[in-house]
Coordinates of C-alpha atoms and ligand atoms in Angstrom, one line a residue:
X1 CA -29.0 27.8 12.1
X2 CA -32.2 27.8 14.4
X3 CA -34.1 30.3 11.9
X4 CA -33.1 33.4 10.1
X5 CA -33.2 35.5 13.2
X6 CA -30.5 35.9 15.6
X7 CA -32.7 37.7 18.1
X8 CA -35.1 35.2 19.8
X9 CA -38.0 37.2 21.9
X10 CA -38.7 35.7 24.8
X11 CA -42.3 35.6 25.5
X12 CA -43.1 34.1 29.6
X13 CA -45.6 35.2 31.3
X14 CA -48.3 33.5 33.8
X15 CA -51.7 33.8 31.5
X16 CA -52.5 32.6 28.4
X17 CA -54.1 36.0 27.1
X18 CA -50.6 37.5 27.9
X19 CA -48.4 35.0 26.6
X20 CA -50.7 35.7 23.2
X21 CA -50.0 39.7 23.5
X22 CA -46.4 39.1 24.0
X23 CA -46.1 36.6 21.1
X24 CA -48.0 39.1 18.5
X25 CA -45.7 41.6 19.7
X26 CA -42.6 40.0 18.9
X27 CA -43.5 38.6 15.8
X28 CA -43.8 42.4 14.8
X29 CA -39.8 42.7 15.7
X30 CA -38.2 39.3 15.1
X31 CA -38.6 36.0 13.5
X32 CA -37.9 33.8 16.2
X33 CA -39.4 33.5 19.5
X34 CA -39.2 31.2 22.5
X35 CA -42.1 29.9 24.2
X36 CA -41.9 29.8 27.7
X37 CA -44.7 27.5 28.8
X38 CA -43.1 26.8 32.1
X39 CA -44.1 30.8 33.1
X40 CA -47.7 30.1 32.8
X41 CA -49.4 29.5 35.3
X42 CA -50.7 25.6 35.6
X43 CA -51.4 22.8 33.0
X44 CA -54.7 24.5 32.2
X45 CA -53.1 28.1 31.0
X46 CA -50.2 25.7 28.6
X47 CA -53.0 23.8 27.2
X48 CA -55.0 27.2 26.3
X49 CA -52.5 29.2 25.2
X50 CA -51.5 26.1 23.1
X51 CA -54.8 25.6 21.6
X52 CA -54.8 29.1 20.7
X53 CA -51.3 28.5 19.4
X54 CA -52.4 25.8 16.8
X55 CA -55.5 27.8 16.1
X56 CA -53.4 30.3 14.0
X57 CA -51.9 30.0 10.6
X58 CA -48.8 28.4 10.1
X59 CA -46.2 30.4 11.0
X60 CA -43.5 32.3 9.0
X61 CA -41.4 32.3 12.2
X62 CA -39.3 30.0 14.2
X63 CA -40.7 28.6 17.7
X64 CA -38.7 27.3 20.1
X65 CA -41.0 25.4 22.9
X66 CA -39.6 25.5 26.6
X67 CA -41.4 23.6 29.6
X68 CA -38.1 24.2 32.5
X69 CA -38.7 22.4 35.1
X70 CA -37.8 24.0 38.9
X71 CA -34.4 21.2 38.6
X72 CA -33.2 23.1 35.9
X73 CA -33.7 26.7 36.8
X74 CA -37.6 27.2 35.2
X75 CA -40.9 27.3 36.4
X76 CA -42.4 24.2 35.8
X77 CA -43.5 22.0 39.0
X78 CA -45.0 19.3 36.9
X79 CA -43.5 15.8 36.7
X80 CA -41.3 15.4 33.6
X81 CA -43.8 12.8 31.8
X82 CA -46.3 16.3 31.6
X83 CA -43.4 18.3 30.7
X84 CA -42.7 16.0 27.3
X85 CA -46.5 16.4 26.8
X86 CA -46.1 19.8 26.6
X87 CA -43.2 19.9 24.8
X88 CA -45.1 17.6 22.4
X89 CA -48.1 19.2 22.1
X90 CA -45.8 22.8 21.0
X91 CA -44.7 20.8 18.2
X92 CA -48.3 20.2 17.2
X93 CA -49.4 23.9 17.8
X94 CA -46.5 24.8 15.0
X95 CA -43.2 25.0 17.1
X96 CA -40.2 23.5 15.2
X97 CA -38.1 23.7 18.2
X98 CA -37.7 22.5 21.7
X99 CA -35.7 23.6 24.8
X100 CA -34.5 20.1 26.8
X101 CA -32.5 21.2 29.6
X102 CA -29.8 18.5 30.3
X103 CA -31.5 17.5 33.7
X104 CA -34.9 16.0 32.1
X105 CA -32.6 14.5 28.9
X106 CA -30.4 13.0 31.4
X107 CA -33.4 10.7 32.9
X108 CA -35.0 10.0 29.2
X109 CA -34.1 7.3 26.8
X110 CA -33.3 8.9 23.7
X111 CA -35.6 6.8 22.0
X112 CA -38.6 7.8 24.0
X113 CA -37.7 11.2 23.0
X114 CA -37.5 10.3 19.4
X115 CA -40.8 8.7 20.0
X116 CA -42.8 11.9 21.7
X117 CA -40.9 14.8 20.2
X118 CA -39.5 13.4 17.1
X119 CA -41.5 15.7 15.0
X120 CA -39.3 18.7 16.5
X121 CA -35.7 19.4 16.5
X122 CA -34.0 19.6 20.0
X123 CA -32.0 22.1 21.6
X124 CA -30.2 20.7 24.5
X125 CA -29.2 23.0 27.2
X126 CA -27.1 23.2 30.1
X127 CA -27.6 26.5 32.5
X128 CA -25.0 27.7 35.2
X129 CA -26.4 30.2 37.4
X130 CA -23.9 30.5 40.0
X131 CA -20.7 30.1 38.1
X132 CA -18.7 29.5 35.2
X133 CA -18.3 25.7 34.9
X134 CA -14.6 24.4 35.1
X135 CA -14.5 22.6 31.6
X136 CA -17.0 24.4 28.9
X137 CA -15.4 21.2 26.2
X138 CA -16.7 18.6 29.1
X139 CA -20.5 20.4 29.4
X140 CA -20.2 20.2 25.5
X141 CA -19.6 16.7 25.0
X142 CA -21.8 16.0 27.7
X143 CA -24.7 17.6 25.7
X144 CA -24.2 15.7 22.2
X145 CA -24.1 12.8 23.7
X146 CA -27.4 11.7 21.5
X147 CA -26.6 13.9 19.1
X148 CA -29.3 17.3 19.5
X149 CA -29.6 19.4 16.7
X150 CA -28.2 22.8 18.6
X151 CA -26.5 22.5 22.2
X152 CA -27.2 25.6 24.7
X153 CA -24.7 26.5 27.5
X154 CA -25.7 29.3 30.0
X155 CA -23.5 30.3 32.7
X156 CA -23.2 33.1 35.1
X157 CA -20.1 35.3 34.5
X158 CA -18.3 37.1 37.2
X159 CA -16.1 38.9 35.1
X160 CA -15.8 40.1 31.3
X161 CA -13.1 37.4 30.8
X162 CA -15.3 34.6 31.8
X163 CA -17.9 35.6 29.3
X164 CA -15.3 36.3 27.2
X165 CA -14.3 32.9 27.8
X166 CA -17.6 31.5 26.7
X167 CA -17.9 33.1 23.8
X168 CA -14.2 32.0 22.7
X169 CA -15.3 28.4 23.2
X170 CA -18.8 29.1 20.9
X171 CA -16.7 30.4 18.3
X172 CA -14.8 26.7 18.0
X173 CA -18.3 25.2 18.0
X174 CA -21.3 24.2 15.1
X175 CA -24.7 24.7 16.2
X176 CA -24.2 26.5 19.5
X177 CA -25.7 28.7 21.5
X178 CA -23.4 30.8 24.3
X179 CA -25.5 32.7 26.6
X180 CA -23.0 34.9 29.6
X181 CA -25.2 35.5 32.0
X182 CA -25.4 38.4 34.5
X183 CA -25.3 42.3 34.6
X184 CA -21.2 42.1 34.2
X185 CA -21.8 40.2 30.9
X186 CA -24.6 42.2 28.9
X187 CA -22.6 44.0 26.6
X188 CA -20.6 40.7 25.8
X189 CA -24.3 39.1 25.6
X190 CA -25.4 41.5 23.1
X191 CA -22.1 40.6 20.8
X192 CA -22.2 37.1 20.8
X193 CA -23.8 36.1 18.0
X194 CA -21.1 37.7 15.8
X195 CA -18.8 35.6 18.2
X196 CA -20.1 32.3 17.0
X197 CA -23.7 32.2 19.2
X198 CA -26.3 30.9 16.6
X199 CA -28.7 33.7 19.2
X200 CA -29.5 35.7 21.4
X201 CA -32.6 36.1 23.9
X202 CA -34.8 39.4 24.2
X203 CA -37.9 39.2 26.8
X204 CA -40.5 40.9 25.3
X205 CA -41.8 42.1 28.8
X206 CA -40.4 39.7 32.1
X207 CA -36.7 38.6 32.2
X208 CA -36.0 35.3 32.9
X209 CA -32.6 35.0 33.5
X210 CA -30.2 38.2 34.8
X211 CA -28.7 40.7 32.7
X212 CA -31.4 40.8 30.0
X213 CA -32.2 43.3 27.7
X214 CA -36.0 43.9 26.6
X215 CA -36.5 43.1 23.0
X216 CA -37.9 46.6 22.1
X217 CA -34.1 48.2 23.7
X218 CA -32.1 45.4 22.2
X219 CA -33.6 46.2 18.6
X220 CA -34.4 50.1 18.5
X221 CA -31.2 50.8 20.7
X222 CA -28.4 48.8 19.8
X223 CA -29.9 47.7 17.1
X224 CA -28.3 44.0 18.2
X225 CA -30.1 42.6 14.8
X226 CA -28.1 44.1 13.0
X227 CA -24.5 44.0 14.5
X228 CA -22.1 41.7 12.8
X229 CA -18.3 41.3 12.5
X230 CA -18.0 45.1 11.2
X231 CA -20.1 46.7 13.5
X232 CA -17.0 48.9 15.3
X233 CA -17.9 48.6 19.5
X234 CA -17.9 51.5 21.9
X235 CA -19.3 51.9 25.0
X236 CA -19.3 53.7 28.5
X237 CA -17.8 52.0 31.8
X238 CA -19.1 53.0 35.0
X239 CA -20.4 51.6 38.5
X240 CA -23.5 52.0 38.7
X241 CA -24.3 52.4 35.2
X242 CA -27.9 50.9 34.2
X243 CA -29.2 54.7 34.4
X244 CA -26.5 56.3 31.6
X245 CA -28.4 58.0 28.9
X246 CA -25.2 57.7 26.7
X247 CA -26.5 54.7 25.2
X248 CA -29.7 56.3 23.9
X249 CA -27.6 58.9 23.0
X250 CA -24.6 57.5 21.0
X251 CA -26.6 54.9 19.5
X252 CA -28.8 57.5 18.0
X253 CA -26.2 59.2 16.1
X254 CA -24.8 56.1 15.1
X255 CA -28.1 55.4 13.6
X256 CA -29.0 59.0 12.4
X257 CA -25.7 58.5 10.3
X258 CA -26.0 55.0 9.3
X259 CA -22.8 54.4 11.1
X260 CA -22.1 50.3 11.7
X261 CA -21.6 50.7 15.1
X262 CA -23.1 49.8 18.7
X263 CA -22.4 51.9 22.1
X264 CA -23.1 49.3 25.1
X265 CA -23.0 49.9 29.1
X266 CA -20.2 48.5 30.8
X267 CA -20.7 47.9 34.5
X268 CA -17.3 47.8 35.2
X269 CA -16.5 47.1 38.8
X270 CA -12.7 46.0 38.6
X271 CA -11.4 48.5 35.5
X272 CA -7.9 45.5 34.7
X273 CA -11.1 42.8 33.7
X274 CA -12.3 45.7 31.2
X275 CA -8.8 46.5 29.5
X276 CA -8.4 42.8 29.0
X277 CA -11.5 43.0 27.1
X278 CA -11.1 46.3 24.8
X279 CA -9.3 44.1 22.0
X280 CA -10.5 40.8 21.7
X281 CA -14.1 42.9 21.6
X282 CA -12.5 45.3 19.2
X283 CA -13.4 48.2 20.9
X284 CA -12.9 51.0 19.2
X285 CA -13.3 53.8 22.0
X286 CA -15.4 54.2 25.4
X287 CA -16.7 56.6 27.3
X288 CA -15.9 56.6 31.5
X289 CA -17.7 58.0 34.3
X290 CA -18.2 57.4 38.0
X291 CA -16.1 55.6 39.4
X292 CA -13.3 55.7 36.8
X293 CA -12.8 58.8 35.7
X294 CA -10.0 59.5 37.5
X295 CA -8.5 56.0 37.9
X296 CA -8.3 55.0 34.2
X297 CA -5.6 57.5 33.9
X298 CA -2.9 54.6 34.5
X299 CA -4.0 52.6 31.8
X300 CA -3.7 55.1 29.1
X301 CA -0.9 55.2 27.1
X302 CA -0.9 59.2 26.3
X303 CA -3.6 62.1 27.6
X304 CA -4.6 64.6 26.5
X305 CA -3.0 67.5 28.4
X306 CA -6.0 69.0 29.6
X307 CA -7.1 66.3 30.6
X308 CA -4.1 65.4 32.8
X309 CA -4.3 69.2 34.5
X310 CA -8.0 68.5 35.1
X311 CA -7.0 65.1 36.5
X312 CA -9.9 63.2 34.8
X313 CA -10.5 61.6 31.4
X314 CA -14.5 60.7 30.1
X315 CA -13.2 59.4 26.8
X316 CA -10.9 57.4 25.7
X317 CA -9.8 56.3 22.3
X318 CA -8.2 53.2 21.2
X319 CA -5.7 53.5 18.2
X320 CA -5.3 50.3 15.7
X321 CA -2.5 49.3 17.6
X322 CA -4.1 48.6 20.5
X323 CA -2.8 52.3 22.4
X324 CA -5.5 54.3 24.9
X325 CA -5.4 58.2 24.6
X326 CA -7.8 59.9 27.3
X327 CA -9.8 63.2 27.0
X328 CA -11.9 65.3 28.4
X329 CA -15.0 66.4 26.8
X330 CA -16.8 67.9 30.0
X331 CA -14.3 71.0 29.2
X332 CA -15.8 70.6 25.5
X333 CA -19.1 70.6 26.4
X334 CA -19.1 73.4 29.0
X335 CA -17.7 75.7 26.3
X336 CA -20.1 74.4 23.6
X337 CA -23.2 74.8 25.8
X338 CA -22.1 78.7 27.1
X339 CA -19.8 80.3 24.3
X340 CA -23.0 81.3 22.3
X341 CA -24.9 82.6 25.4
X342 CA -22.8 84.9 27.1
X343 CA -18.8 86.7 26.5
X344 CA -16.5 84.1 28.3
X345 CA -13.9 86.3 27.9
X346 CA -13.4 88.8 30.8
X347 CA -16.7 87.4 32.1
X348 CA -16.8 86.8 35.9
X349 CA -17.9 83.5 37.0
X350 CA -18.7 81.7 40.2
X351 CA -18.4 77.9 40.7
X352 CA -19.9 76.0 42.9
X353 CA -18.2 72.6 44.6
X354 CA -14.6 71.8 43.7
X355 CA -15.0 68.1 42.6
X356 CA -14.3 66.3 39.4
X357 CA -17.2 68.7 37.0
X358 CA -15.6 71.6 38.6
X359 CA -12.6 71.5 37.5
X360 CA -13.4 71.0 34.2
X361 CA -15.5 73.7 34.4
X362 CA -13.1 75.9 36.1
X363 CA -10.5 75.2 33.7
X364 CA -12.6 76.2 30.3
X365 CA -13.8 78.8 31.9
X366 CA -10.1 80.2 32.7
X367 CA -9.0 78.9 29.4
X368 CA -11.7 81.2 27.9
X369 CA -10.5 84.0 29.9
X370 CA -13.2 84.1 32.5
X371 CA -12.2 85.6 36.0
X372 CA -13.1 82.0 37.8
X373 CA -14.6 82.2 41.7
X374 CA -14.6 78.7 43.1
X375 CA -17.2 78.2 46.5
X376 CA -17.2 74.7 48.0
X377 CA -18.5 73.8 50.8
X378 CA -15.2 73.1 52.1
X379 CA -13.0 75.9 51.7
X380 CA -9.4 73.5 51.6
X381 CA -11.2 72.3 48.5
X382 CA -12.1 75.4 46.9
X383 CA -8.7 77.1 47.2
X384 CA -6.3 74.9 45.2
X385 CA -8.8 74.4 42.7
X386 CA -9.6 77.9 41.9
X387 CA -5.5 78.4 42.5
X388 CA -5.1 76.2 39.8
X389 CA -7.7 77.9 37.4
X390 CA -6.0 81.2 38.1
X391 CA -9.0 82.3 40.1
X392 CA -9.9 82.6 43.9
X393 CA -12.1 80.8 46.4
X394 CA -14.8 82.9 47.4
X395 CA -16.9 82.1 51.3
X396 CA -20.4 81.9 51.3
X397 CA -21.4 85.0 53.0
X398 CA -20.1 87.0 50.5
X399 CA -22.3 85.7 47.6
X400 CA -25.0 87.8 48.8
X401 CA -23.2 90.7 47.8
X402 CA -21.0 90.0 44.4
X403 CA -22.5 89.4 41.2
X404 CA -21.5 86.8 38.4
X405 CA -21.8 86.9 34.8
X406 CA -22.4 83.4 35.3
X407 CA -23.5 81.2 38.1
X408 CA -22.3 77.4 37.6
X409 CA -23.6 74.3 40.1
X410 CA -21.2 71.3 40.2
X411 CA -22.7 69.8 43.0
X412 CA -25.1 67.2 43.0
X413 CA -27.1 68.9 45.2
X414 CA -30.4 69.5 43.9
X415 CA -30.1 66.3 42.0
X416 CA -33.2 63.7 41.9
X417 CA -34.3 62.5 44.4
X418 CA -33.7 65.1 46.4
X419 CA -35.1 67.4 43.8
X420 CA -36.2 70.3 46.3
X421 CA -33.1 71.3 47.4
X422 CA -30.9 74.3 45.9
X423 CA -27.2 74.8 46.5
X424 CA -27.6 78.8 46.6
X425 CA -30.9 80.6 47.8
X426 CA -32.8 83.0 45.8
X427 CA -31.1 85.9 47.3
X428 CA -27.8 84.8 46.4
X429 CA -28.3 83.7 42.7
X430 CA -26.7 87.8 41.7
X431 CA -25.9 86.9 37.7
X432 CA -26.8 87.1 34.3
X433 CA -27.0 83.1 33.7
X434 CA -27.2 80.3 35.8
X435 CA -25.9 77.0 34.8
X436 CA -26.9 73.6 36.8
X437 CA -24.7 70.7 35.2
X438 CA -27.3 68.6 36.8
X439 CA -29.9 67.1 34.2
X440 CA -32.0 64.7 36.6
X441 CA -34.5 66.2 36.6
X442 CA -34.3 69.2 33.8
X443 CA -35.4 71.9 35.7
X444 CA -33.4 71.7 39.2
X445 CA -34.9 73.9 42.0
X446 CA -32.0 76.1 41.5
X447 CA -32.8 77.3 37.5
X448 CA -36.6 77.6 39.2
X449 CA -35.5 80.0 41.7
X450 CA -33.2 81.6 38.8
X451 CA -36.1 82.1 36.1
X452 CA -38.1 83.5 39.0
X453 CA -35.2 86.3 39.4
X454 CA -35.3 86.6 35.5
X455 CA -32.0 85.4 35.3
X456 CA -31.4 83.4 31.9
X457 CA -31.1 79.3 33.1
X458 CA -29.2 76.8 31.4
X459 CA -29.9 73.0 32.0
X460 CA -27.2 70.1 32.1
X461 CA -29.2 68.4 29.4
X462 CA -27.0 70.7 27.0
X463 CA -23.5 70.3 28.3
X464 CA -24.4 66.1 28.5
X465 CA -25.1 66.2 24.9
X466 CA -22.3 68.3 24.2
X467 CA -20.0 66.5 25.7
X468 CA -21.1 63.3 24.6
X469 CA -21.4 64.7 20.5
X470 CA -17.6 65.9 21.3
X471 CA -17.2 61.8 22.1
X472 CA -18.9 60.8 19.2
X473 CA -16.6 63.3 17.1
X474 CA -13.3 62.5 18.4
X475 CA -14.3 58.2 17.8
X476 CA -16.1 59.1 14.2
X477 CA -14.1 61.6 13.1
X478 CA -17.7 62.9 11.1
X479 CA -19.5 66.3 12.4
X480 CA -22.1 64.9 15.0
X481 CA -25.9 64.4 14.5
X482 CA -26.8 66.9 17.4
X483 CA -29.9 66.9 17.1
X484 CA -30.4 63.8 16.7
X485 CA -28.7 62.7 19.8
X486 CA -30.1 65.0 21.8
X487 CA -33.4 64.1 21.4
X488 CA -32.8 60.9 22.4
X489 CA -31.7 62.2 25.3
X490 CA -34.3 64.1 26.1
X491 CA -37.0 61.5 24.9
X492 CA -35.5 58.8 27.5
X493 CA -35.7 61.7 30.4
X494 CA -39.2 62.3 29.1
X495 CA -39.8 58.9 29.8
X496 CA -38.1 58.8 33.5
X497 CA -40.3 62.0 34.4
X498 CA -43.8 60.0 33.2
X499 CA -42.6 57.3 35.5
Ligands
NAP1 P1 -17.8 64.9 42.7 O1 -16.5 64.8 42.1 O2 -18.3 64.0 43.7 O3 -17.9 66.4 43.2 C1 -19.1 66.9 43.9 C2 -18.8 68.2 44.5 O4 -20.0 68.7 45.1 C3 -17.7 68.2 45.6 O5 -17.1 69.4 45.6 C4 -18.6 68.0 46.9 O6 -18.0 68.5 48.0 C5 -19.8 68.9 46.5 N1 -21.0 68.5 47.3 C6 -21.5 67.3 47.4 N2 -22.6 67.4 48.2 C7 -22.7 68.7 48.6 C8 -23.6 69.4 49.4 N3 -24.6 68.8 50.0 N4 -23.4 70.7 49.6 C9 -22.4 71.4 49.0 N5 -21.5 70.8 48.2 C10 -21.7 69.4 48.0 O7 -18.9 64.8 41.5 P2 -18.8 65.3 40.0 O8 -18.4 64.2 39.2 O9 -18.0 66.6 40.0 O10 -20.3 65.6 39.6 C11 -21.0 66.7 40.2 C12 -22.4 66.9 39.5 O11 -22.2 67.2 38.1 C13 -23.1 65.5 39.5 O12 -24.0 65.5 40.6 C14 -23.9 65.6 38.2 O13 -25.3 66.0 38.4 C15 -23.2 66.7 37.4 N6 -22.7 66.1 36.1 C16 -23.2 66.6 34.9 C17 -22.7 66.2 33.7 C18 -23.3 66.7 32.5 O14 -22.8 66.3 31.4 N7 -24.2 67.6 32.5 C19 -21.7 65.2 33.7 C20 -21.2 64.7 34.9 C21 -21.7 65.2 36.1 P3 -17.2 67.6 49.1 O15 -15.8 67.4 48.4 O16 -17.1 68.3 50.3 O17 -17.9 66.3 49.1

């Protein structure tokens, strides 16, 4: 409805020369672009870049001009009469669209808008940044009152019902656009065009409103250009959760097999707001990690029943009538990243820590029929859990002296930032493999000090894919493109490292 594109890029920044750059860029990825002239910097930079702007041949994309004043929630400080010069001289330099937030339309005539920007059509829009507004059909009617082309309602969601909410009132709507803002809401934001929002915005480099996702993610990850009403939803739940690699991860085997699917991040702070969500999104299966892991166990209607003797699920899977059944796929992936390295069977291995990776550690290795030795640094820890595995807690000063067929680390420590620090010292690394589970950064101090020994190392970057293709398995049901996925995983790490 407002071009072929469902993506709009939004290109703001303070200089001409960049707002140019950004523009180009976009035009490479999408069709349809907002201008953000309120970003540059004074009258001077609007009127260059727009110069420039009509300079160009006409455009095969759609433009949609936006001069937001500070009122309501841009940049601009200029007094409304510049603003609709602005806006009127975008239309000239080739934009078929403009932004009018309700604040200036409120205090024009409609007919000395027809008059300055009648050339263009109008996209009215109303922004909440604090809060959900009370009546969405109210804010609606409010904003065709003189009849706009497109109406745009922006408000800050607290929860995944609220932008559920909004997106439920879009789909009763023509010529809308429904933009849940905040970190809560991205996921939801990158679904609601197939929810009745005629788009989405993508800053190409400089957000402009909270939750965002660059344009360059939002296409080559989640490929959000191509979701529609059959693309099947997954997704990991965790708090924090802007650093999970399992996006670039599922996502890539998705696209490596041409599955219609999208994995998004849910940062999922109260887990009740994100069950009420899993069907009216129609997701199909997530992922869960810290905090959850242990928690979403009361919302599952059957587990696994290793997972319930580990006492944490990472993946669940919803069923077509609606039921959760939680797994474990840490267990999977330990035993997919050591079975071809070393004998599990008979082995002897030592543990380290007695949290939630250790005990799914602990109980493949027992399951393997590996002699288990659990050292925490809290011995009432260490003993029920290697109890439970079969196995024995082992103290510190005796590590010195026993060797391991294999050496496992399930504690963060060691884990960035605090990248110089080893659990174990050299002297006590006795065994044939060492095993961090940790995989910021790739090489931990602890497989250093091991490779310096000779000792075979083995990096979390395997067991994460692993587990994570064992995910992608259980939800597809198709063999998993491992290699695929993992280097995704290890490209986005690459990236991290450079930084
Ligand atoms: P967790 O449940 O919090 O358990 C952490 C364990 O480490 C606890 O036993 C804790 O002991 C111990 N610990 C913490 N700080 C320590 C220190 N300074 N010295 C000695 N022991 C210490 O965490 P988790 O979920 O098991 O995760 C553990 C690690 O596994 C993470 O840091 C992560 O790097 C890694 N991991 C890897 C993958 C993968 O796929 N590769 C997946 C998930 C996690 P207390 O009980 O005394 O605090």
């Amino acid at each position: 409805m407002i071009g072929s594109a469902t993506i709009c890029a939004v290109v703001a920044a303070p200089q001409a020369a960049e707002m140019r750059r950004e523009l180009l860029h976009a035009l490479r990825r999408t069709k349809l672009a907002e201008l953000r002239l309120d970003w540059l910097s004074n009258d001077a930079e609007i009127g260059r870049f727009l110069q420039w702007l009509a300079a160009q041949p006409k455009q095969k994309a759609t433009l949609i001009a936006t001069c937001r004043r500070l009122d309501g929630g841009g940049r601009y400080k200029g007094s409304i009469a510049k603003q609709l010069f602005h806006l009127a001289e975008a239309i000239r330099a080739g934009c078929q669209w403009y932004d009018l937030e309700v604040e200036t339309a409120s205090l024009c005539p409609p007919e000395l808008l027809d008059v300055l920007l009648g050339e263009g059509r109008q996209l009215r829009s109303a922004h909440f940044f604090k809060r959900m507004p009370k009546n969405l059909r109210r804010v609606a009617a409010d904003l065709r009152r003189d009849a706009p082309d497109a109406i745009k309602i922006a408000a800050h969601c607290n929860s995944l019902a609220d932008s559920l909410m909004l997106l439920r009132f879009a789909r009763s709507q023509r010529n809308i656009v429904a933009i849940p803002l905040g970190d809560i809401a991205m996921p939801v934001r990158l679904l609601a065009p197939r929810e009745g929002s005629a788009l989405i915005y993508a800053p190409v480099e400089n957000a402009t409103a909270p939750g965002q996702v660059l344009l360059d993610e939002a296409i080559s990850v989640y490929r959000a250009d191509k979701v529609d009403r059959r693309t099947r939803v997954y997704g990991v739940i965790g708090d924090p959760i802007g650093h999970s690699l399992s996006p670039a991860m599922q996502n890539a085997g998705f696209q490596a097999r041409r599955v219609n699917a999208v994995y998004l991040p849910f940062l999922v702070r109260d887990l009740k707001d994100f069950i009420g969500t899993v069907q009216p999104l129609g997701i199909r299966g997530f992922s869960v990690t810290i905090p959850h892991k242990e928690r979403i166990l009361r919302y599952l209607d059957r587990c696994d029943p290793l997972a319930e003797k580990i006492g944490a699920v990472n993946t669940v899977v919803v069923r077509g009538n609606g039921k959760l059944y939680g797994y474990n796929t840490d267990y999977v992936g330990v035993l997919r990243t050591l079975q071809n390295r070393i004998p599990l069977k008979g082995s002897r291995v030592l543990i380290l820590g007695a949290g939630g990776v250790a005990r799914a550690v602990a109980f493949a290795f027992a399951q393997a029929g590996a002699a288990v030795y659990v050292w925490a640094r809290r011995i009432e820890k260490a003993k029920p859990l290697a109890r439970a595995a079969g196995g024995q807690a082992i103290e510190r000063k005796h590590l010195r002296t026993e060797s391991f067929d294999a050496i496992v680390n399930a504690t963060p420590v060691g884990m960035h930032p605090n990248i110089s620090q080893s659990p174990l010292n050299a002297n006590e690394l006795n065994g044939r493999l060492v095993f961090d589970t940790i995989y910021r950064p790739r090489e931990t101090k602890l497989l250093q000090l091991a490779a310096r020994r000779g000792i075979q190392t083995v990096s979390g970057v395997d067991m994460f894919v692993a587990q994570g293709t064992a995910q992608w398995e259980i939800w597809t049901g198709q063999r998993a493109p491992h290699a695929a996925m993992r280097r995704a995983v290890v490209r986005a790490l690459e990236r991290e490292e450079k930084k």
